[in-house]
Amino acid sequence: MGGNNGCRNNKAINNNNNSEESEENWSDAMEEESKSTTTADDNNGTVVMEEGSSDVKLDLDCYPYTFSPLLLFSESSYFDKGYSNYNAVAQFFSPALTSLSSSSKNEEDGDNDVHVDMLQNVLYERKNMLYEQLLEYVTTNKMLVTCCIDAHFTAFQIISNGRTPTLLYYDPLKPYLYRVTGDGFRVLVIFLLLKCNYGDSQHVQENKDYYVGSGGNNVRRTIYQLWKKINTLDVSSLQIRWQQVTLDLDRYYLINGKTNPRCVSTQLTGNTCYFQTYLFAILCKVCDPILLNNNTVVRLHNLPKLTRVTTRLCRFLLEFFVDEPNETMRPFTNSNVILDFHRYESAPYYKTMTQYLHFVRENIPNYEDQYRNLMRYFVNTKTLHSYSRFTFDGDMSSTANTKVLHPVKSTEDAVRKLAQSDYYRYRPANLMFGCNAGIMHGIKCFSEFNSWRKNQLLRFYKDLKPLIGGCGKSLTLDMASKYRDYYFMPQFEIGQKELVDVHHYSYIMDICSVWEQADQSLMSRVRAVNQILLQHILFSTQKRSNYDKLLPTDQFAKKKKDYNFFMETFLTVDFLSEYVGLGFAEINPKEKDINSLTQTVFYCTELMRTQANRLEYEFEKECINQMARSSLRKYCNRFEGALDMKQEYNVSIVKIGHGFTYSKYNTLMHFLNVTECYWQNPDLNNVQVFGKDIRALLAISSQKIFFHKDHPSGYYHYGPFESSMATSYRREMDLAVSSAVGYAAPSVCRQKRGGWNHLVLTDRVYEYNYLRGILKGMLERANGIRFKSDNVVLNLSLLSLMLDFGLYEKHAGLLNLPFMEELQHVSNTRELQVEVANLIYEFDRKNNADSITRSKVEELIFETSYKFLINKDFPVSSRQFQIIRMLNADPDYQEYILLVKIYMSLCQINKSIEVDYYKVQCDGEFHIIIPHNFSKRTGEYLESITKRYTFSEKDGIMMYDDVPVFDLRPSQPEINLHKVRLDSATSVQSMVKYIEISNVLGALESEHQYLIFIAGNTLLLDSSDPNDMKIRINKIAVEVATIFFNEAISFVPCFKYADSEDVILFASRNIHYLVDQGGQFCTDYYGMKHELIECIYSEEVLVDLNDEHIFKKYKLSELLTESKTVIHYPDYLLQVPSRQQLINLLDFAIYVRNVSFFILVLFYLRRGSVALEYVNSEHGVTKITGPWKEAILYVLDRTQPNAHYDAIFEKQFFNLNQHKDLPLGVFIEVLCKNFTKYQRFTEDGQYQIVPTAKQKAFLQRIIGAEECFHFSEVGSGKTKVILPLLCQTFLSNNTEAHNLFRRGGKLKDVLVILVPEHLVADAREQVFRYCLNLNFREEYRVYDDIFVLLHDNVKLGEYSRFSKSTRPPMKQIFVTSFNQFKKALTYDKICDKVRPHREHILVIVDEVDDFLDRDKLVFNICSNKSNAFDRSTLDLFFEVSRATYHGESCPDELLDSSANPIYWKQLFEKFRVIHIEIQDASRSVNKSFGIFNEQTLRHCTTNITHDVEGYKSLIARPYESVNRAMAGSYYSDVERTIYLTYVILTEDIAKYDELFQSERKFITFEYWNEHLHHLDYDELVYGHDKLSELVNKHPETKNGINRFLYEIILRRMEIRDRSRSVNSIDIIFNFDCVGFTGTPFLDNYPTFDYIRHNRKDDIPDCIDRSFYAYTCDELSKVEFEERFSRFQGQNNDVDVEYVPSNFIHKSLEEGEMATLKSIFMREEHAVSQTSTSDTVSFNAIVDLCGIFKLSTIHNVRDLVRSHFGPDRFHYIYHIDQTDSSDRMLCINSDNDVQFDEEFYKHLCKTYGANLREKVFFFIDNRNYIGKDVPFQLVYRHHFGQPLF
């Protein structure tokens, strides 16, 4: 790993250059200069550069130049195309064309006279003049006119030629000038002026008579004729006589041809026409051209000056970055200057410039010196500038929180308000603003699109009622029913007549738009409606000349084609694909002036596609173009694709409960039937009817309804559409909950060329009258008798149906709901709405355990009502999944869901709403806040931060730490979040102009304090001095600055510690870095037409609702989160603890347009990804271009060799392969030296962690020793040091190390890291930090999930795609937990990969003693899906098990009737052997582990209540057994589990009480009649007696009930073909393993090599047991002390007291805290008895026995504070139970922060060596195995004493 800032060798250009420096000297110089750094801010924009023996002061020029040598000095293909304008290029070169300063002494006489004003008398922008005036103006003044037509620059110069006006026309693509005169002159000038829109085109449009009337003239008529055809003409189509002219030059002047001086120069690359136009302008401005020789030759004057000017231009380009003659430096214009500087070597223009200087005998500046000086400046300065000027940017948007409809006046969050669950609460400010593209591009599926349309139409319902009222009656059954089936209506909407009418009308609109055979009466209805809406519509003129103007309605009606199209298609996909609504993001409804800048206006999408990329000089047009640039592409994606009624789809029926659907829970008819049958049964309850899963209730309360009274069946079957396109990168699931297809059109008729649509039938859609009739009949048959059951869920379900189907008023009295008795008017739905709203509010107020709110449940019901709830590809990270999981956690939420559903229905029926509220967590509980202003985004953000950070409430003030943030005392408090902006306080700026941070909390008591929460960190911002803002992160001072890291990262804005050189990169969507999107960062250069993060797809492994591991493609933009990355000085190695951080950093690099940083991160990300795909083009649109495409191809190694790139990035990777032949000991020394480079550099000039000699020896021992397992004492760095070094050794090619890794077998190319579940995050962090930057360009992979082996791309023993077959296979590392690895080996697909390759796999086991704990073996895992066992198979399993258990003979007759009797007879014999075995008292059946529970399911990532219930069904847990998945194994099998399940089922049936209660309702009448007829059927199915009670009362039923439950359990067990469960010993016996532990009580096992070679020799001991002392040894005191001394090893002063637990028996009866207090008292007494004065009181407790299982850390904190007082300890260290992170809880407040680098530094600064006296360490028993307390070794090293 070389220096960070090395440079290539300089290249001498001519003999006048300074002598070269060697690369070694340059690197040494950089290393020396890096020791002392300054900040550009400190020098007020002046930098001192060392030059020889003197210093040169240079001023920093920070102007944001739109042009740069980087753009000119590059290959033709590097950038997409040219972008700039004349005045920008003129601005760039203006310093070169001003007089030289007096300091320049080597110029010739008169050289100072080079001042040229390149903007004077040049037309380059619009003039407010008529075209005839403009023609006269440019002709009279003989102006130079630059023209940009279709992104190509040309120019013409008007010159003197007697009385005849003449122009010289220049096209950079042609080597000659052209003379145009006479009539052609006028036509060409007018055409070019019109084409460039330089004059007043509006006047031409509005005043036709002025141009062609009686008062017109030839000029005006020419103007008008050309204007009419301006969009169809180009220069070549004009009837003009072109005369080629030459220059009267006989030598080369840069602006002309080198080989033919009489020609003009042409563009050398495809993106430099604007530069060539500028050179033509130089020719015209300097040389005053005239025509000679019959107007065929151009005479040029002032040729010496032309030489000086062109020379100056060349020198300026070659000295742009460091301009020493003019004492100016420009280092900040582009962070990619380091990466792309050396592209000049192959750039045609660089060659041209240097050759020209050589031609004119000028010294050629050494362009390489520019790079050298830039690097010297960057390295010397490091902190380039800071962002210390603070500006308050206002509040985040919100709306008044009232009970009336809210107008939407901003596009922010408008999709939620207008198209999702809140659409009944909001209306757009006006019809046109609702069509704003800023809103529309957020619509991602048809349900949202249709809701948006309903919202728009409801505003005008009063006017439209005569036309659309009851329009559903006009729809016939046969009218495109295949299409109509898609248009079902959600149940909660059908109670409002207006919504029903609008819904039907939306279908009529679409059918008329798509179907040619649509009824004309329907078309007439549509036209009549649109005629009314037309009065509220604004259209542009749709003309390029004046599209910023509005077209009056009467004139629009005269445009028959457009008018008819609007009348027939408005508000349909067809219309919105043709027209886009553009307007500003906010609207002022009080604005009286109606124009394109105050309103949203419809523009033709094709027009705006072309205009979006044009630069207009008229303010209105440029505003419109900018609107199109920002939203048109996304908008078009939503409405693209033709609609076709003939589009076909396939229909398939899926078995209920399999694969796709949960529709088995939609048991509406079962509910109605049971309710009617047991109307007078008071014991009927919701668990009997619906079960416990919340999804059943969601399905029942979210029916899909259609209206057709004469429908023959009353329902039809429907479900989601699964589609796949040939050009699509992932499958789409339309109409599936939590899935959005990304377009608004209905999938049923959207054309899919080359693709297909698959309709999966999963549920019923009911006809309104059919369902209403069933419900009405049921209620009428009740004969007025009140529902007997008082079960709230059942009654609310009935209430929901009554309301939606219009039966509430008549039948409300049948319901048994106490709150309805309190209503004054039971039938009044408004009273009911208020009561329901109050109930919801009370529920929320009392429920302080989680963050469920009414708004979240409304969103969920909206989704499940418009879509179908299915299993397949259900995104487990989605909001819907998270909400379902929280709802399933508490049975009370069944009532809550129904209350919210009823509330939604009442809002529709009553057309009224209630106020909204926030739910935030304070003091560990959730609180309800009804704010004055409301915003959903604010609510979500407050919920997320209050759950992650500790807030408290004191006297009605909500506080974080000691900072008050909200005053909650008012009834509706002001809850506002803010935006703040950080700018550079000086003139020194870089490419990121400012940083804006959103969602900032302001302090109540000070207007200068703000809190920012990012990635688990709290930033306190103090703006008392706006120009010198102060920021602290977890109380450590930092500054926001642009920092130079190294050549690979270049410079980026970041957070830098004030007291060190370490930096932090925060990635968050709340931080906005403003990089100007124009100039160098426009889409043609370093910008992007499409955000690159959305064009990269990654395949992620997920666990779906079937508990199956699946792979799903995501855009990287969908995976973004917040993260914090610390990069340590001085090496600035990029280290990331997880793949998620790499994704965030990749987005950050793209965001700040830093290509080199992007390349570095992408190198890392590829090594940690299963599959990345780059969407280069889609639907014919190129998405990735320019430098970004080149960067991706470079990372993929698909470009030509790039030595400069390699030189930059190779330094960021340790080349371990160069040490192939080193002896192992020497190689370990190299690894350890490299290891220090990853560490923080401490204040004393040392690296924080340096591997010790003992660690090196241990590493060498575990690599080379023959035994598998090794012991090293606790705290010896096994995880933090040994593990990463082992991984690095594996990834090297060191011969000796890999020969030892063979362990008697084959070379290893796969490494599996196994750790306990709670240490996976730590292990992953270590492996990712140390293993991603090794061996540049070598292909290897590091995976953080073992289940990636299920992916086809992950192959063991695979050769790299880019390596030669002679090389070893690609190395792969997998980091996983014990349980996950065992589970993975039960998958056939994984076993098929692993077994043939297992001799090439090395398994590293950390905490190996825990891995081999016999009580933690993993056996068959239960799944959420049923198995494929048929009825006969289940019966055979039961009969064989029963016969075995009861000692009966084999049921031969029954077995002979089966398909495979031999198998069943062998199974009977096997069961007999197992039965005999378990009679022994050997604990073969461990009943203490009989029921799986939450604690034993920590390996389950889908641990929602339903899944837990499923796992509990697997009762038997065999202790050890025979036969398993992999041949030669000696542990458990499924058949053994099946039998032992029967055993425990028979012997301990009480364990099944809960399972039986949830399943008893599924006992069929036939099964009861055959097996359980001794009992009353109703009592059995709907009764409340427990299973154990039933069996005790009726023993004869035991066999029948056992059979029923046995079948359920077997169906739920996860049993795959040829798969068995896996035991830890299986892994030891089948793989070469290396393990280590800090627990000295472990036996070594035979290695795989022992088994492979049938060895019989002794197995080496894991540890030296010679120091063990046993009572029977009867040792003397001397012998005992000698052994105890050897037990202590390297540790000193080890005091151990074994205390009997008798003292806690009494306190345990009083509670856990009483026990803890007694421990405190004993320890204090022990300390008081010591004789030394410097004895330190104890400050740590490790709960190994689980004594404090029920207490929280806050309980411990309260006891510590009350027992020791508030000043003894200030913090309590603890381990977070959710993610095993290290936390510090403040003793005197509820502030609970992450114990990270910043907080440790804060503690050291505050307390010094006394830190340990102020922190109490409490480690509970849940996650202590292998867990290290951070910084204990650092503390010992620094202060010379232990931390505890």
GROMACS .gro file of C-alpha atoms in nm, residues 358-474:
model
  117
  358HIS     CA    1   0.557   2.479  -3.068
  359PHE     CA    2   0.477   2.618  -3.414
  360VAL     CA    3   0.481   2.978  -3.290
  361ARG     CA    4   0.800   2.908  -3.091
  362GLU     CA    5   0.639   2.962  -2.754
  363ASN     CA    6   0.739   2.782  -2.438
  364ILE     CA    7   0.497   2.497  -2.385
  365PRO     CA    8   0.376   2.482  -2.027
  366ASN     CA    9   0.431   2.144  -1.871
  367TYR     CA   10   0.071   2.041  -1.833
  368GLU     CA   11   0.175   1.762  -1.599
  369ASP     CA   12   0.290   2.034  -1.358
  370GLN     CA   13  -0.072   2.136  -1.326
  371TYR     CA   14  -0.149   1.794  -1.181
  372ARG     CA   15   0.160   1.805  -0.963
  373ASN     CA   16   0.075   2.146  -0.819
  374LEU     CA   17  -0.290   2.056  -0.768
  375MET     CA   18  -0.190   1.744  -0.579
  376ARG     CA   19   0.059   1.941  -0.371
  377TYR     CA   20  -0.211   2.189  -0.282
  378PHE     CA   21  -0.470   1.923  -0.200
  379VAL     CA   22  -0.234   1.722   0.018
  380ASN     CA   23  -0.095   2.028   0.189
  381THR     CA   24  -0.434   2.182   0.260
  382LYS     CA   25  -0.660   1.877   0.312
  383THR     CA   26  -0.944   2.085   0.457
  384LEU     CA   27  -1.019   2.279   0.142
  385HIS     CA   28  -1.298   2.492   0.287
  386SER     CA   29  -1.567   2.472   0.551
  387TYR     CA   30  -1.942   2.523   0.554
  388SER     CA   31  -1.973   2.740   0.862
  389ARG     CA   32  -2.228   3.002   0.760
  390PHE     CA   33  -2.573   2.916   0.888
  391THR     CA   34  -2.906   3.009   0.731
  392PHE     CA   35  -3.250   2.915   0.858
  393ASP     CA   36  -3.447   2.794   0.555
  394GLY     CA   37  -3.796   2.772   0.705
  395ASP     CA   38  -4.031   2.500   0.822
  396MET     CA   39  -4.112   2.171   0.656
  397SER     CA   40  -4.445   2.183   0.476
  398SER     CA   41  -4.765   2.097   0.661
  399THR     CA   42  -5.137   2.173   0.645
  400ALA     CA   43  -5.384   2.302   0.900
  401ASN     CA   44  -5.513   2.018   1.118
  402THR     CA   45  -5.889   2.081   1.108
  403LYS     CA   46  -6.208   1.888   1.035
  404VAL     CA   47  -6.263   2.034   0.688
  405LEU     CA   48  -6.131   1.937   0.347
  406HIS     CA   49  -5.780   2.069   0.305
  407PRO     CA   50  -5.667   2.229  -0.021
  408VAL     CA   51  -5.342   2.092  -0.157
  409LYS     CA   52  -5.123   2.383  -0.263
  410SER     CA   53  -4.786   2.209  -0.291
  411THR     CA   54  -4.662   1.905  -0.480
  412GLU     CA   55  -4.473   1.786  -0.173
  413ASP     CA   56  -4.644   1.475  -0.035
  414ALA     CA   57  -4.937   1.546  -0.269
  415VAL     CA   58  -4.961   1.188  -0.397
  416ARG     CA   59  -5.047   1.064  -0.052
  417LYS     CA   60  -5.306   1.335  -0.014
  418LEU     CA   61  -5.472   1.307  -0.352
  419ALA     CA   62  -5.420   0.947  -0.465
  420GLN     CA   63  -5.379   0.725  -0.162
  421SER     CA   64  -5.557   0.655   0.164
  422ASP     CA   65  -5.605   1.023   0.249
  423TYR     CA   66  -5.765   1.126  -0.078
  424TYR     CA   67  -6.104   1.182   0.088
  425ARG     CA   68  -5.945   1.444   0.317
  426TYR     CA   69  -5.787   1.666   0.051
  427ARG     CA   70  -5.867   1.841  -0.274
  428PRO     CA   71  -5.619   2.008  -0.509
  429ALA     CA   72  -5.621   2.388  -0.507
  430ASN     CA   73  -5.775   2.368  -0.854
  431LEU     CA   74  -5.824   2.113  -1.127
  432MET     CA   75  -5.509   2.210  -1.315
  433PHE     CA   76  -5.283   2.200  -1.010
  434GLY     CA   77  -5.406   1.848  -0.944
  435CYS     CA   78  -5.267   1.760  -1.290
  436ASN     CA   79  -4.922   1.900  -1.210
  437ALA     CA   80  -4.650   1.661  -1.327
  438GLY     CA   81  -4.478   1.705  -0.993
  439ILE     CA   82  -4.775   1.522  -0.843
  440MET     CA   83  -4.855   1.287  -1.127
  441HIS     CA   84  -4.511   1.129  -1.154
  442GLY     CA   85  -4.556   0.996  -0.801
  443ILE     CA   86  -4.854   0.779  -0.902
  444LYS     CA   87  -4.728   0.423  -0.933
  445CYS     CA   88  -5.030   0.201  -0.993
  446PHE     CA   89  -5.384   0.206  -1.125
  447SER     CA   90  -5.549   0.214  -0.782
  448GLU     CA   91  -5.370   0.539  -0.704
  449PHE     CA   92  -5.448   0.677  -1.048
  450ASN     CA   93  -5.816   0.599  -1.014
  451SER     CA   94  -5.829   0.750  -0.665
  452TRP     CA   95  -5.668   1.063  -0.805
  453ARG     CA   96  -5.934   1.081  -1.076
  454LYS     CA   97  -6.214   1.037  -0.823
  455ASN     CA   98  -6.064   1.315  -0.617
  456GLN     CA   99  -6.055   1.547  -0.918
  457LEU     CA  100  -6.414   1.471  -1.020
  458LEU     CA  101  -6.569   1.491  -0.672
  459ARG     CA  102  -6.491   1.863  -0.667
  460PHE     CA  103  -6.736   1.908  -0.958
  461TYR     CA  104  -6.991   1.643  -0.862
  462LYS     CA  105  -7.268   1.897  -0.808
  463ASP     CA  106  -7.231   2.020  -1.166
  464LEU     CA  107  -7.178   1.672  -1.306
  465LYS     CA  108  -7.454   1.493  -1.117
  466PRO     CA  109  -7.713   1.525  -1.399
  467LEU     CA  110  -7.464   1.355  -1.629
  468ILE     CA  111  -7.299   1.090  -1.414
  469GLY     CA  112  -7.559   1.028  -1.144
  470GLY     CA  113  -7.657   0.659  -1.163
  471CYS     CA  114  -7.439   0.607  -1.469
  472GLY     CA  115  -7.360   0.255  -1.355
  473LYS     CA  116  -7.703   0.146  -1.470
  474SER     CA  117  -7.605   0.210  -1.831
   0.00000   0.00000   0.00000
